[in-house]
Coordinates of C-alpha atoms in Angstrom, one line a residue:
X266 CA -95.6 -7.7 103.4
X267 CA -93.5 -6.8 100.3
X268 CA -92.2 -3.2 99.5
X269 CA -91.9 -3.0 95.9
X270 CA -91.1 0.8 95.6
X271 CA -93.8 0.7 93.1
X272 CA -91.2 -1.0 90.8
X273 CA -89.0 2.0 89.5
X274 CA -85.1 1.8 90.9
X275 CA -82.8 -1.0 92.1
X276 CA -81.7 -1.9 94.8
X277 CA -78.7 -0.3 94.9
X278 CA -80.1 3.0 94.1
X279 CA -83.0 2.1 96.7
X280 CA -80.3 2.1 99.5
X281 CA -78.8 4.8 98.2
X282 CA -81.7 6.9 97.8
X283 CA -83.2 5.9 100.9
X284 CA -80.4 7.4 102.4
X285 CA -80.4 10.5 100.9
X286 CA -84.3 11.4 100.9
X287 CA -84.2 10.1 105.0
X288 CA -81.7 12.9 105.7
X289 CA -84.0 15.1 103.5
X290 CA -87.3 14.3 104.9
X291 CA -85.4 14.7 108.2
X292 CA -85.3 18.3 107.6
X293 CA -89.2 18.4 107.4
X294 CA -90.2 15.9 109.4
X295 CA -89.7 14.8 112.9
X296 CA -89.9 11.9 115.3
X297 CA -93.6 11.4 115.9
X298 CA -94.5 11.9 119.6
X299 CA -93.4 8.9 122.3
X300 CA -96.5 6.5 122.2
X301 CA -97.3 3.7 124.8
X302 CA -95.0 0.6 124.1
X303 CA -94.7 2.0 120.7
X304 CA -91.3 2.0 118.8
X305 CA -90.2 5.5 117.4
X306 CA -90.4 5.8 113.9
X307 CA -89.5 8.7 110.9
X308 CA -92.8 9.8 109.6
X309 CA -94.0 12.0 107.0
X310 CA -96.8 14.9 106.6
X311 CA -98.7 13.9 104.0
X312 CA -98.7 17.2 101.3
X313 CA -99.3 18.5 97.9
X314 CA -96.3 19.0 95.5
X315 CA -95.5 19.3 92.4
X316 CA -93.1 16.5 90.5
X317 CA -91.7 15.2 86.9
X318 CA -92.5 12.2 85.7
X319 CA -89.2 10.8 84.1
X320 CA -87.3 7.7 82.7
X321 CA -83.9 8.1 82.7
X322 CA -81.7 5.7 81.0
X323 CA -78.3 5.5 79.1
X324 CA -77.0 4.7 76.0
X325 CA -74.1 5.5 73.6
X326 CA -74.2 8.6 70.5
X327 CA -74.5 7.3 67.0
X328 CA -74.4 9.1 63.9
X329 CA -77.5 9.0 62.2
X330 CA -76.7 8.0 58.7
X331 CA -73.3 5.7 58.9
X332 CA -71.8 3.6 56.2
X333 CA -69.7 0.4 56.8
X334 CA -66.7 0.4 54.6
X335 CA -65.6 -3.1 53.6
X336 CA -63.8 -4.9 51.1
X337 CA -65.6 -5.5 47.8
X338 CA -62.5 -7.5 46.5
X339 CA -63.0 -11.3 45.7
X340 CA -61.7 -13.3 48.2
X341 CA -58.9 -12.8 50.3
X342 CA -56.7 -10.7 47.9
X343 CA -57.5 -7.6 49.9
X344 CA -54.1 -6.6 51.5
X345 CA -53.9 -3.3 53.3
X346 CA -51.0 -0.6 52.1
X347 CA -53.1 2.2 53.2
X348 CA -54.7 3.1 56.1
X349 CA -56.7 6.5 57.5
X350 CA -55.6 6.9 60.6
X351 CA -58.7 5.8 63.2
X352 CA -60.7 9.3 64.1
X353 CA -60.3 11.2 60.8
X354 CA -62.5 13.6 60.0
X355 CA -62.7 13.1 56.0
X356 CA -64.2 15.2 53.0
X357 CA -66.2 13.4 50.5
X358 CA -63.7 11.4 48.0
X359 CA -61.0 11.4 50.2
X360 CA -58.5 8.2 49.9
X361 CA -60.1 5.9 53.1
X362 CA -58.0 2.7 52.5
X363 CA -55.5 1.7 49.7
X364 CA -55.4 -2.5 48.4
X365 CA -52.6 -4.0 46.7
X366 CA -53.1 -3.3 43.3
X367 CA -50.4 -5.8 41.8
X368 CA -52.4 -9.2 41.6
X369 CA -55.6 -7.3 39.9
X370 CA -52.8 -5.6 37.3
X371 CA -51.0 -9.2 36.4
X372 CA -54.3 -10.1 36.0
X373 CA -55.6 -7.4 33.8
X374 CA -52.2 -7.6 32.0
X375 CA -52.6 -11.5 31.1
X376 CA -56.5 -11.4 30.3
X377 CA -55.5 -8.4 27.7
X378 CA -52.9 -10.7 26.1
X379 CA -55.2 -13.5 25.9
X380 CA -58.5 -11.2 24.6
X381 CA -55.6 -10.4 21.9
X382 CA -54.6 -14.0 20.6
X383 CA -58.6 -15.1 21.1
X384 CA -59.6 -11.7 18.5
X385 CA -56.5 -13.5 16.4
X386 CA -58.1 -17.2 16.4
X387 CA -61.8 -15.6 15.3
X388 CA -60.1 -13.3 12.6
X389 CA -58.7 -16.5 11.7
X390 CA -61.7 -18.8 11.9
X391 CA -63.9 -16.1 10.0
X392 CA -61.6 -16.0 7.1
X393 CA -61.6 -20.0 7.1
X394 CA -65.4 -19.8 6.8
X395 CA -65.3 -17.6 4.4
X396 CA -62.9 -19.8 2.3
X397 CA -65.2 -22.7 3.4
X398 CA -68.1 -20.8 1.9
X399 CA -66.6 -20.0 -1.3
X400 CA -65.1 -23.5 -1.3
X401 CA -68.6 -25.1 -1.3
X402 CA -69.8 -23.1 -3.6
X403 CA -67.5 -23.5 -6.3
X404 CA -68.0 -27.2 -5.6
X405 CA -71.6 -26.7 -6.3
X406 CA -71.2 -24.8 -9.4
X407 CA -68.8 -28.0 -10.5
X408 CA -71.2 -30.9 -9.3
X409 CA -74.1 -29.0 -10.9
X410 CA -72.1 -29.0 -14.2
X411 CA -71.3 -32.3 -14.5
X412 CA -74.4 -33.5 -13.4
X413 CA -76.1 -31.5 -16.4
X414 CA -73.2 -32.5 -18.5
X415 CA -74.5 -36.7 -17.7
X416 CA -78.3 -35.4 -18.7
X417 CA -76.9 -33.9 -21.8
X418 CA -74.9 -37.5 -22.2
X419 CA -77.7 -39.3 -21.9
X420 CA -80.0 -36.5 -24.4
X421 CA -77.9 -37.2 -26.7
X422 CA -77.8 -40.7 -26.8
X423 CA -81.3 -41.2 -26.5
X424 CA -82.4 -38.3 -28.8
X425 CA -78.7 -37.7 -31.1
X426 CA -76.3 -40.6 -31.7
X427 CA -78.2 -43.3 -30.6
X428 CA -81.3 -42.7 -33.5
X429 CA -78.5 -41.5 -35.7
X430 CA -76.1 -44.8 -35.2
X431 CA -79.5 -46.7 -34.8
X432 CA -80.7 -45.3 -38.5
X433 CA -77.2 -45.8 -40.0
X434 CA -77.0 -49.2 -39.3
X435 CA -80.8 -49.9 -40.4
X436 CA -79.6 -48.3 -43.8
X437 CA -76.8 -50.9 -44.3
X438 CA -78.9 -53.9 -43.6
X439 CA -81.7 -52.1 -46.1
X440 CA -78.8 -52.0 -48.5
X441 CA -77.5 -55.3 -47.5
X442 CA -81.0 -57.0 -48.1
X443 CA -81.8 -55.4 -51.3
X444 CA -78.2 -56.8 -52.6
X445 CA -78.6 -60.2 -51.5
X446 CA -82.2 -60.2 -52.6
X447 CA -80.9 -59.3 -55.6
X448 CA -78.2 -61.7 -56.1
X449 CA -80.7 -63.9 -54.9
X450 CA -82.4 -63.4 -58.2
X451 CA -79.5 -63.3 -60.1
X452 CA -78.9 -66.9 -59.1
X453 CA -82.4 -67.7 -59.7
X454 CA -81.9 -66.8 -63.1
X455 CA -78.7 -68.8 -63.6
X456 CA -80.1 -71.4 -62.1
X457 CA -83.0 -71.3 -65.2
X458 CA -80.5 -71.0 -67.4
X459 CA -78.6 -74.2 -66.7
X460 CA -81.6 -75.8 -66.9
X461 CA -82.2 -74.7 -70.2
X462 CA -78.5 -75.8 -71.0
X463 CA -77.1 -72.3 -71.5
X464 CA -75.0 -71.3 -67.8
X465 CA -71.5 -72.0 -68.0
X466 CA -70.3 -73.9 -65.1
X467 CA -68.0 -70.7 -64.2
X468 CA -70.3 -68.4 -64.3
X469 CA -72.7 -70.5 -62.0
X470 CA -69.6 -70.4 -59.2
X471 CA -68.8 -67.1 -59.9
X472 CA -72.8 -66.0 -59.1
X473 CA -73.0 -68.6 -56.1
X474 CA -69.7 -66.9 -54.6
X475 CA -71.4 -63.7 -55.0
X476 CA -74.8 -65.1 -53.7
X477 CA -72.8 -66.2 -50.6
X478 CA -70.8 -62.6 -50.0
X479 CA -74.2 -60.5 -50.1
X480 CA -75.9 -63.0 -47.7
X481 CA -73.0 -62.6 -45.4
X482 CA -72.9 -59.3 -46.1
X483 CA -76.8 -58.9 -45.0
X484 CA -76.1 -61.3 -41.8
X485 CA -73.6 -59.1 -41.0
X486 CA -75.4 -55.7 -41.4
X487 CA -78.8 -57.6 -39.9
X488 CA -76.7 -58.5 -36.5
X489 CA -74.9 -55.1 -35.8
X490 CA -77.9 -53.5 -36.5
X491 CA -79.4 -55.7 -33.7
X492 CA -76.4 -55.8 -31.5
X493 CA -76.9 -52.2 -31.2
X494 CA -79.8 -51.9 -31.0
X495 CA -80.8 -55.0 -28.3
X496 CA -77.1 -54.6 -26.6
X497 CA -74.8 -51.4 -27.6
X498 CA -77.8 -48.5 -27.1
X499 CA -79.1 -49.4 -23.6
X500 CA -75.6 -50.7 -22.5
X501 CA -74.5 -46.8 -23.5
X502 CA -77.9 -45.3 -22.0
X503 CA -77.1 -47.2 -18.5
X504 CA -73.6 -45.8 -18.9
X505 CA -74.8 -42.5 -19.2
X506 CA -77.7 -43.0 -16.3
X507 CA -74.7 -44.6 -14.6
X508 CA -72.8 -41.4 -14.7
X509 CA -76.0 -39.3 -14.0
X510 CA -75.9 -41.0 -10.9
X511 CA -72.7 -40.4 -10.1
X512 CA -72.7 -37.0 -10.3
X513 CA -75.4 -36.5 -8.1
X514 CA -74.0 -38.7 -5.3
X515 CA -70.8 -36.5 -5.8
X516 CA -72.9 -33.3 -5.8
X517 CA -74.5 -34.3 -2.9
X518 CA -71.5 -35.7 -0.9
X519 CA -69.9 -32.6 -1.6
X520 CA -72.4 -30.3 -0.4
X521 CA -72.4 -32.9 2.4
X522 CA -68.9 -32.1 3.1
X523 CA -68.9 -28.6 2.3
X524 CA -71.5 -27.9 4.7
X525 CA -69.4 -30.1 7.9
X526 CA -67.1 -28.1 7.4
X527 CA -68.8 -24.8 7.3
X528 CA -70.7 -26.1 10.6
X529 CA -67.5 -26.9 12.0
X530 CA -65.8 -23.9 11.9
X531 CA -69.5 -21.8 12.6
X532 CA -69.1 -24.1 15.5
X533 CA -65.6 -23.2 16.7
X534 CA -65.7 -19.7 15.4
X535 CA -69.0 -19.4 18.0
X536 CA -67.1 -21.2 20.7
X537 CA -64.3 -18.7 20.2
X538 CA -66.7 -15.7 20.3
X539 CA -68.2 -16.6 23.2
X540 CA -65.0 -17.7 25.1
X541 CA -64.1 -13.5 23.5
X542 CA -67.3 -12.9 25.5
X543 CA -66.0 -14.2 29.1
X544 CA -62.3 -12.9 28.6
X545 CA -64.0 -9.4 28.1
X546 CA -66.1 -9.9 31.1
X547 CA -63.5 -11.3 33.2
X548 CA -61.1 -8.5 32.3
X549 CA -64.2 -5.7 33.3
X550 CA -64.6 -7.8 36.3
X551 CA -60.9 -7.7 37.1
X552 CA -60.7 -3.3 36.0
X553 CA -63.5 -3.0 38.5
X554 CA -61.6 -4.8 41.0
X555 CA -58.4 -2.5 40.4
X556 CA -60.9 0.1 40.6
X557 CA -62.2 -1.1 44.2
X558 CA -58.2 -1.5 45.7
X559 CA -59.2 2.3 46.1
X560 CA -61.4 2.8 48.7
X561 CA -63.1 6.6 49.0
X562 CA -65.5 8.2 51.3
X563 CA -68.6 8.7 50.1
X564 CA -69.5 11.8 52.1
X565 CA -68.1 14.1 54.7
X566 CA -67.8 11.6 57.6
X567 CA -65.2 10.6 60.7
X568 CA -63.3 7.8 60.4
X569 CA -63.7 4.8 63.2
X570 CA -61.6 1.7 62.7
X571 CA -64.2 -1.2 62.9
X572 CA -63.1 -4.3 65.5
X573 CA -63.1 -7.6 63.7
X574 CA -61.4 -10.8 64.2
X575 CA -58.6 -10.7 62.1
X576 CA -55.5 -13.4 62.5
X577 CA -57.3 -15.3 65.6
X578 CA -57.9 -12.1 67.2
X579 CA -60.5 -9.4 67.4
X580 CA -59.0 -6.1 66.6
X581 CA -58.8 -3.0 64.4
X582 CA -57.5 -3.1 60.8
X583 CA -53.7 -2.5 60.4
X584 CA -51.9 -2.0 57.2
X585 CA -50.7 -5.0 56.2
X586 CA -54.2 -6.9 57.2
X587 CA -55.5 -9.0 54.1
X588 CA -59.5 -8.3 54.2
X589 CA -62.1 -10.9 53.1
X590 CA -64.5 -9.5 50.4
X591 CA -67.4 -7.5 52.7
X592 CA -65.1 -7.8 55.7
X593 CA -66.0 -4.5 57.3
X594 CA -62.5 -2.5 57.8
X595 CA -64.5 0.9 58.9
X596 CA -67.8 2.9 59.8
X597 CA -67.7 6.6 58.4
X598 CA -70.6 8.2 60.6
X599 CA -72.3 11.3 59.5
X600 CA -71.8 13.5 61.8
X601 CA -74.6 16.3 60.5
X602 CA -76.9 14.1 62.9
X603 CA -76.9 12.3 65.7
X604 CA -78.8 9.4 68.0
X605 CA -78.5 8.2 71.2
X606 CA -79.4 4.6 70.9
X607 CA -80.1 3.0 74.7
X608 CA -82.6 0.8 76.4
X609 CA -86.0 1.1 78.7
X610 CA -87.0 -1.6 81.3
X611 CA -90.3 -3.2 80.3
X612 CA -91.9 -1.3 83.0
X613 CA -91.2 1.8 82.1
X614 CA -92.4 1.3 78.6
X615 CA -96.1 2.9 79.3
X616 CA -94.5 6.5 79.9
X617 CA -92.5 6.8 76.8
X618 CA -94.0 7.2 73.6
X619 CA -92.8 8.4 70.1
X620 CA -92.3 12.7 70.5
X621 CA -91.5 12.5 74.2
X622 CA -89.1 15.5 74.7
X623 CA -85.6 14.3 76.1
X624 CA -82.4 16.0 77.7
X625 CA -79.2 14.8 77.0
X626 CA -75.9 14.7 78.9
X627 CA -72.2 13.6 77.6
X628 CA -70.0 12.0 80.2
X629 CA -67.2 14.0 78.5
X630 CA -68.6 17.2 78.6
X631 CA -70.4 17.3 82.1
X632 CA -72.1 20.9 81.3
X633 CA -73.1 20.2 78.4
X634 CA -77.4 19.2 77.6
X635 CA -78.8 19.0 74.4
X636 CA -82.8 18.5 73.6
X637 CA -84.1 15.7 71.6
X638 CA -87.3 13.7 70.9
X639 CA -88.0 9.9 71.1
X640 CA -87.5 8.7 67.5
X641 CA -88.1 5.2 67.7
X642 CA -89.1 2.3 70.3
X643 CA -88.4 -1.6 69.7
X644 CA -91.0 -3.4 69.0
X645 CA -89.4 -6.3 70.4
X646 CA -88.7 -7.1 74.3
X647 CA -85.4 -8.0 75.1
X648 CA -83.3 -9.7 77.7
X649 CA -79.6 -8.2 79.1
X650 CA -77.9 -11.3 79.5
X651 CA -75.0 -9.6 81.6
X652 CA -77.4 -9.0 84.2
X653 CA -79.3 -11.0 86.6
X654 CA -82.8 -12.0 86.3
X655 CA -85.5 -11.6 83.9
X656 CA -86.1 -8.1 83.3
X657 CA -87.4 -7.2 79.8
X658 CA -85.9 -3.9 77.6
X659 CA -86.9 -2.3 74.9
X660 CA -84.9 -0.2 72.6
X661 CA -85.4 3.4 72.2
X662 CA -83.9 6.0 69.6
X663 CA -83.8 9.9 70.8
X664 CA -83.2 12.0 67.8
X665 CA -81.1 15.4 69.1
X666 CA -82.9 19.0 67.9
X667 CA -79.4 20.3 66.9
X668 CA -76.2 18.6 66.5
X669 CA -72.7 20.0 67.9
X670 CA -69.1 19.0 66.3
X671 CA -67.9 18.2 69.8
X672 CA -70.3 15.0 69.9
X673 CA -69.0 11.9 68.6
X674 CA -70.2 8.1 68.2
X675 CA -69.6 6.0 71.0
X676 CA -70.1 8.9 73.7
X677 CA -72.0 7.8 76.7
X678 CA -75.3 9.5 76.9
X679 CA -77.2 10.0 80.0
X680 CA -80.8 10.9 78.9
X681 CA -83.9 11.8 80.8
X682 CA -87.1 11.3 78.8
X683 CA -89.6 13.6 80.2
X684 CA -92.5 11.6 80.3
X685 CA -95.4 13.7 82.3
X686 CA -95.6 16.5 84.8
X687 CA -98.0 16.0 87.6
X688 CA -98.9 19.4 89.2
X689 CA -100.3 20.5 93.0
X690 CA -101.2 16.7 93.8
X691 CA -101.0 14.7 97.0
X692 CA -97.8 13.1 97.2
X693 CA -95.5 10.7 99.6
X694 CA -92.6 9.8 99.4
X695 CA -91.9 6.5 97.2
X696 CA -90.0 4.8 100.2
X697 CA -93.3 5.3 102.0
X698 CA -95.2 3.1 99.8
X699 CA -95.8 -0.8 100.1
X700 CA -97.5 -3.8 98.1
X701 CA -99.3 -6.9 99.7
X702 CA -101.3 -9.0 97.4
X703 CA -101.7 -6.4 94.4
X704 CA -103.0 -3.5 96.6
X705 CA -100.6 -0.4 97.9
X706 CA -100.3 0.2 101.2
X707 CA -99.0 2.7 103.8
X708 CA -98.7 3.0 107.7
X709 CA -100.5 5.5 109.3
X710 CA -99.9 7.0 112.4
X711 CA -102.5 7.7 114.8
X712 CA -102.4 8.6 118.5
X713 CA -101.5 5.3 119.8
X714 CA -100.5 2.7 116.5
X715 CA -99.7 2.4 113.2
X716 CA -102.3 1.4 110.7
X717 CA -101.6 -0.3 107.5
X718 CA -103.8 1.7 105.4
X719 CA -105.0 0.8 101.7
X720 CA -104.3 4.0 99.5
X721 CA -105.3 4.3 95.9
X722 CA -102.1 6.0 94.0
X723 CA -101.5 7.7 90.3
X724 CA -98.2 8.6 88.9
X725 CA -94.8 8.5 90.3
X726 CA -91.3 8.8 89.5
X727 CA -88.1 7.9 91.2
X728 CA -89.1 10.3 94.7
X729 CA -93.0 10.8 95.0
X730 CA -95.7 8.9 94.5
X731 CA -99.2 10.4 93.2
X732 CA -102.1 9.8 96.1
X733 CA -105.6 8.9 94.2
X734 CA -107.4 7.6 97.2
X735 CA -106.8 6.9 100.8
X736 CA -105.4 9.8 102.1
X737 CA -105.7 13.5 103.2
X738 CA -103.2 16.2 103.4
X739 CA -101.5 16.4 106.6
X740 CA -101.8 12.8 107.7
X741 CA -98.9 11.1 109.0
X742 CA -97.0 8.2 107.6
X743 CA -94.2 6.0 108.5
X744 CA -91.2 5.7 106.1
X745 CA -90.5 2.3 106.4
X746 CA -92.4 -0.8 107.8
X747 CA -93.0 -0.4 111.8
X748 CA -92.6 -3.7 113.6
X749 CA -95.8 -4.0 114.6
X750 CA -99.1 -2.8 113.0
X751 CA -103.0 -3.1 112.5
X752 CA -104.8 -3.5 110.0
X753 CA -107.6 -0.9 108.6
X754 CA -110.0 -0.9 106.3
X755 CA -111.2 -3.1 103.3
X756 CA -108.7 -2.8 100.0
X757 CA -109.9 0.5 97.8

């Protein structure tokens, strides 16, 4: 037969106790009388009592509302020159931890010089494009000119000097024709007249020279008039559409042109702009990281040094120290209100539930209690790995009604979480009760043996038990296991 002591102390505190409540009962109770062949044993009057129901635990104080202080400079270019000294109390905005300004001003320093030579490239490139601009648009105006200048060229070949050149020359072969037709019939005449006998011989040669001058003279006037017109007009008309051409092909190369280079410097004048863009953002970025080499409380707090490995070790920040960005340096706790953070055993978890009244004691100030509620239980079962075994905890939050300035984080806490008051019930001692196969047990004496008797039992804390079933007031029980026993009744 196991005794479990209903599953609420250790052992340690189970020898301990034992101990303790043995001498107590001793006061009360008394050896039961010599029975036949019977060991003595201590035995108890079964009576009603009175008793708390509580679960008492320990934990540590913590401020309710705590902020970690850490770095919020990039990388590791967080070196300490200024430290609070661990334990400070601190007013809102006060100086918590100083960084080493100089890298974040040469940087500040270099990206100013170089925000100053980029806004002197884009003044630059924007009066390059302006030029560009006006450049291409006096090109235009140029190209457009000549370009109408070649339609005007070839207007006024088609419809001015060519009809006019073309008319003149059609006059001089009229003129030339009419003369040599003429002469023609000049020569006709002669030639009558020598038949008649009356043209003398120089005359004839004379008017035959003549003859031959005015036809010439008609050839002549006949082929320039067609060599203009078949050959000299068009020839100057393709000239002219020749140059038409040209003019557009230059207008439209140098609109071509104009507008690369406009592009161009758009281009680089955007590139520029942009790259404006990123120097101003880097130098905010950089002002804001000058800004955060100060580090200030945000509220009215205490100062503790946060442990962190730093250089191989784990330890508290030293000036000195060069912090990586959300390294934590420090916690600043409010200390307006305060927790008790600790732990319950799995078994214990039934009696405490969220607005259990609590009393609190500090190790450092022994006389000292303080009420408080249960704030908050885990919802999560946990496992202490220092520890043997396979016990299950839960967290638990108690929430103090009043805070004191003497309390500070990290103060051991002993708390008792007073879970239920059982009054004027039947009650044994909890060293008096056992468990064999799920059902409670305890060992009745009667005139001559012990019976292991089945009992039915309630509530219970670390000292009494609650009796349901199974017993009356003023029987007598053993306080431990006799060596030899019977066996009573069916389990209840």
């Amino acid at each position: 037969m196991k005794k479990v002591l209903f599953g609420l102390v250790k052992w340690s505190f189970f020898v301990g106790g034992l101990a303790t409540w043995i001498y107590f009962l001793s006061l009360q109770e008394h050896p039961n009388p010599p029975k036949s062949n019977l060991p003595e044993m201590m035995t108890y009057e079964v009576k009603k009592r009175s008793f708390a129901v509580n679960v008492e635990t320990t934990g540590e104080l913590e401020a309710a509302q705590s902020t970690l202080i850490a770095s919020a400079v990039r990388g590791d270019l967080g070196k300490i020159i200024y430290l609070i000294a661990d334990g400070t109390s601190v007013p809102a905005n006060k100086l918590l931890v100083k960084l080493d300004a100089t890298p974040f001003e040469e940087t500040i320093e270099d990206l100013e010089q170089q925000v100053k030579e980029q806004e002197s490239k884009i003044l630059g490139l924007k009066h390059k494009l302006a030029w560009d601009i006006s450049a291409a648009e006096h090109d235009q105006k140029m190209a457009t000119l000549e370009e109408d200048t070649a339609h005007l060229e070839i207007k006024k070949i088609i419809e001015g000097d060519g009809p006019l050149e073309k008319a003149r020359l059609q006059g001089l072969v009229q003129k030339a024709a009419i003369k040599y037709e003429e002469m023609q019939g000049y020569a006709n005449d002669l030639e009558s007249l020598e038949q008649q006998g009356f043209l003398n011989p120089s005359e004839k040669r004379q008017a035959e020279k003549k003859l031959n001058e005015e036809k010439e003279a008609y050839e002549n006037a006949r082929m320039q008039y067609e060599s203009y017109v078949n050959h000299v007009l068009p020839m100057q008309i393709m000239k002219a559409e020749a140059a038409l051409k040209r003019a557009r092909s230059t207008a439209e190369e140098a609109a071509r042109s104009t507008a690369y280079n406009i592009q161009t410097t758009q281009f680089t004048l955007a590139q520029a702009e942009q790259q404006l863009t990123h120097l101003h953002e880097s130098l905010e970025n950089a002002r804001k990281e000058l800004k955060h080499t100060e580090i200030l409380s945000p509220y009215e707090g205490m100062v503790v040094h946060r442990e962190d490995f730093r250089q191989g070790q784990r330890r508290k920040p030293r000036v000195g120290d060069n912090v990586l960005k959300n390294q934590p340096i420090m916690d600043l706790p409010d200390l307006n209100s305060m927790l008790v953070k600790t732990r319950i055993r799995e078994i214990d978890l039934h009696k405490v539930s969220i607005g259990k009244q609590a009393t609190i004691s500090i190790d450092s100030y022994p006389n000292l209690f303080f009420s408080g509620k249960v704030h908050a239980i885990g919802v999560l079962a946990l496992t202490d790995i220092t520890k043997m075994g396979d016990e299950k905890y839960f967290d638990v939050t108690i929430a103090l009604d009043k805070n004191d300035s003497r309390l500070r984080p990290g103060m051991t806490a002993h708390v008792t979480i007073h879970s239920d008051q059982i009054d004027n019930a039947l009650t044994i001692p909890i060293y008096a009760l056992f468990e064999m196969e799920k059902q409670h047990y305890c060992y009745l004496s009667s005139e001559d043996e012990y019976l292991c008797h089945p009992i039915s039992v309630g509530k219970a804390n670390q000292q009494w038990v609650e009796i349901l079933d199974g017993l009356k007031e003023n029987d007598v029980i053993c306080l431990s296991e006799p060596p030899s026993y019977t066996k009573t009744e069916e389990p209840l």
